[in-house]
Amino acid sequence: QSQLVESGGGLVQPGGSLRLSCAASGFDLGYYAIGWFRQAPGKEREAVSCISFTGGTANYADSVKGRFTVSRDNTKNTVYLQMNSLKPEDTAVYYCAVDCRLVVVGRNWGQGTQVTVSS
């Protein structure tokens, strides 16, 4: 079964850091661009970052630019999201997915990983 599993979330104080992982199983993640998305309570899911299949190109939402860094290790079949200078408004469930578009017909979201930024 092909799936992506997110991990690395947790509770962190404002200004802190976390590194999220997105591990693929059942397929070679190296052929695909991977998107990171998040959904805060009461809000719609939004795109956070996108990394090309080679890792040579990365894009970020304006709200996280300069604070978040996406990377990938195709030898480990894993994509990472390094989050620094976290703010309370970064609190959300974070998801990764094949394809950087927010809406993809037939996409099945994983369970995501909860990130809570609070003092």
Short mmCIF file of C-alpha atoms in Angstrom, two decimals:
data_model
loop_
_atom_site.label_atom_id
_atom_site.label_comp_id
_atom_site.label_asym_id
_atom_site.label_seq_id
_atom_site.Cartn_x
_atom_site.Cartn_y
_atom_site.Cartn_z
CA GLN A 1 0.00 0.00 0.00
CA SER A 2 1.40 3.36 -1.02
CA GLN A 3 1.26 6.00 1.64
CA LEU A 4 2.94 9.02 3.15
CA VAL A 5 3.29 9.27 6.91
CA GLU A 6 3.93 12.55 8.67
CA SER A 7 5.77 12.79 11.99
CA GLY A 8 7.74 15.18 14.14
CA GLY A 9 5.03 17.45 15.43
CA GLY A 10 4.64 18.49 19.02
CA LEU A 11 4.24 21.33 21.47
CA VAL A 12 6.79 24.10 21.20
CA GLN A 13 7.12 27.60 22.61
CA PRO A 14 6.97 30.65 20.35
CA GLY A 15 10.33 31.15 18.73
CA GLY A 16 11.11 27.46 18.88
CA SER A 17 11.82 24.94 16.15
CA LEU A 18 10.55 21.62 14.91
CA ARG A 19 11.45 19.35 12.04
CA LEU A 20 8.66 17.44 10.39
CA SER A 21 9.23 14.31 8.36
CA CYS A 22 7.18 12.87 5.53
CA ALA A 23 8.13 9.26 4.91
CA ALA A 24 6.93 7.31 1.91
CA SER A 25 6.22 3.62 1.85
CA GLY A 26 5.16 1.44 -1.02
CA PHE A 27 6.48 3.77 -3.71
CA ASP A 28 9.52 5.78 -4.69
CA LEU A 29 8.95 9.31 -3.51
CA GLY A 30 11.85 10.52 -5.63
CA TYR A 31 9.74 10.74 -8.76
CA TYR A 32 7.32 13.30 -7.32
CA ALA A 33 7.08 16.87 -6.19
CA ILE A 34 5.89 16.91 -2.60
CA GLY A 35 3.74 19.51 -0.94
CA TRP A 36 3.37 20.40 2.71
CA PHE A 37 -0.02 21.68 3.81
CA ARG A 38 -1.61 22.64 7.09
CA GLN A 39 -5.03 23.07 8.57
CA ALA A 40 -5.63 25.15 11.66
CA PRO A 41 -8.75 24.71 13.81
CA GLY A 42 -11.74 26.29 12.15
CA LYS A 43 -9.80 27.17 9.02
CA GLU A 44 -9.41 25.68 5.59
CA ARG A 45 -6.39 23.68 4.63
CA GLU A 46 -3.64 25.78 3.06
CA ALA A 47 -0.45 25.12 1.15
CA VAL A 48 2.74 25.74 3.06
CA SER A 49 5.60 24.59 0.87
CA CYS A 50 6.47 22.60 -2.22
CA ILE A 51 9.66 20.86 -3.26
CA SER A 52 10.41 19.58 -6.73
CA PHE A 53 11.22 15.92 -7.27
CA THR A 54 14.93 16.67 -7.53
CA GLY A 55 14.90 19.06 -4.59
CA GLY A 56 16.25 21.79 -6.80
CA THR A 57 13.23 24.05 -6.47
CA ALA A 58 11.27 24.96 -3.37
CA ASN A 59 8.38 27.33 -2.84
CA TYR A 60 6.82 28.72 0.31
CA ALA A 61 3.70 30.49 1.41
CA ASP A 62 4.37 34.12 2.27
CA SER A 63 3.43 33.43 5.88
CA VAL A 64 6.33 31.00 6.37
CA LYS A 65 8.92 32.35 3.97
CA GLY A 66 12.26 32.87 5.68
CA ARG A 67 11.28 30.66 8.63
CA PHE A 68 10.54 27.27 7.07
CA THR A 69 12.83 25.20 4.89
CA VAL A 70 11.78 22.16 2.91
CA SER A 71 14.29 19.49 1.91
CA ARG A 72 14.34 15.91 0.79
CA ASP A 73 16.51 12.84 0.97
CA ASN A 74 15.41 10.56 -1.80
CA THR A 75 17.77 7.84 -0.56
CA LYS A 76 15.67 7.74 2.59
CA ASN A 77 12.41 8.21 0.72
CA THR A 78 11.66 11.15 3.01
CA VAL A 79 10.87 14.85 2.77
CA TYR A 80 11.46 17.23 5.66
CA LEU A 81 10.07 20.57 6.78
CA GLN A 82 12.34 22.50 9.11
CA MET A 83 10.31 25.08 10.97
CA ASN A 84 12.10 27.83 12.85
CA SER A 85 10.92 30.93 14.67
CA LEU A 86 7.56 29.32 15.19
CA LYS A 87 4.56 31.51 15.95
CA PRO A 88 1.24 30.70 17.59
CA GLU A 89 -0.42 31.13 14.20
CA ASP A 90 1.62 28.19 12.91
CA THR A 91 -0.47 25.93 15.12
CA ALA A 92 -2.15 23.39 12.85
CA VAL A 93 -2.16 19.82 11.68
CA TYR A 94 0.51 19.48 9.03
CA TYR A 95 0.16 17.13 6.08
CA CYS A 96 2.35 16.14 3.19
CA ALA A 97 1.13 14.92 -0.16
CA VAL A 98 2.29 13.97 -3.61
CA ASP A 99 1.62 16.90 -5.91
CA CYS A 100 1.79 20.47 -4.66
CA ARG A 101 -1.68 21.47 -5.69
CA LEU A 102 -4.03 22.03 -2.78
CA VAL A 103 -6.92 20.31 -4.50
CA VAL A 104 -6.34 17.02 -6.27
CA VAL A 105 -9.31 14.85 -7.16
CA GLY A 106 -9.08 11.50 -5.44
CA ARG A 107 -6.33 12.48 -3.01
CA ASN A 108 -6.42 10.70 0.32
CA TRP A 109 -4.90 12.72 3.12
CA GLY A 110 -2.86 11.01 5.82
CA GLN A 111 -3.36 11.59 9.53
CA GLY A 112 -0.97 14.49 9.61
CA THR A 113 1.09 15.62 12.56
CA GLN A 114 -0.07 18.17 15.12
CA VAL A 115 2.06 21.25 15.69
CA THR A 116 1.11 23.43 18.62
CA VAL A 117 2.95 26.67 19.30
CA SER A 118 2.11 28.01 22.70
CA SER A 119 3.73 29.35 25.81
#
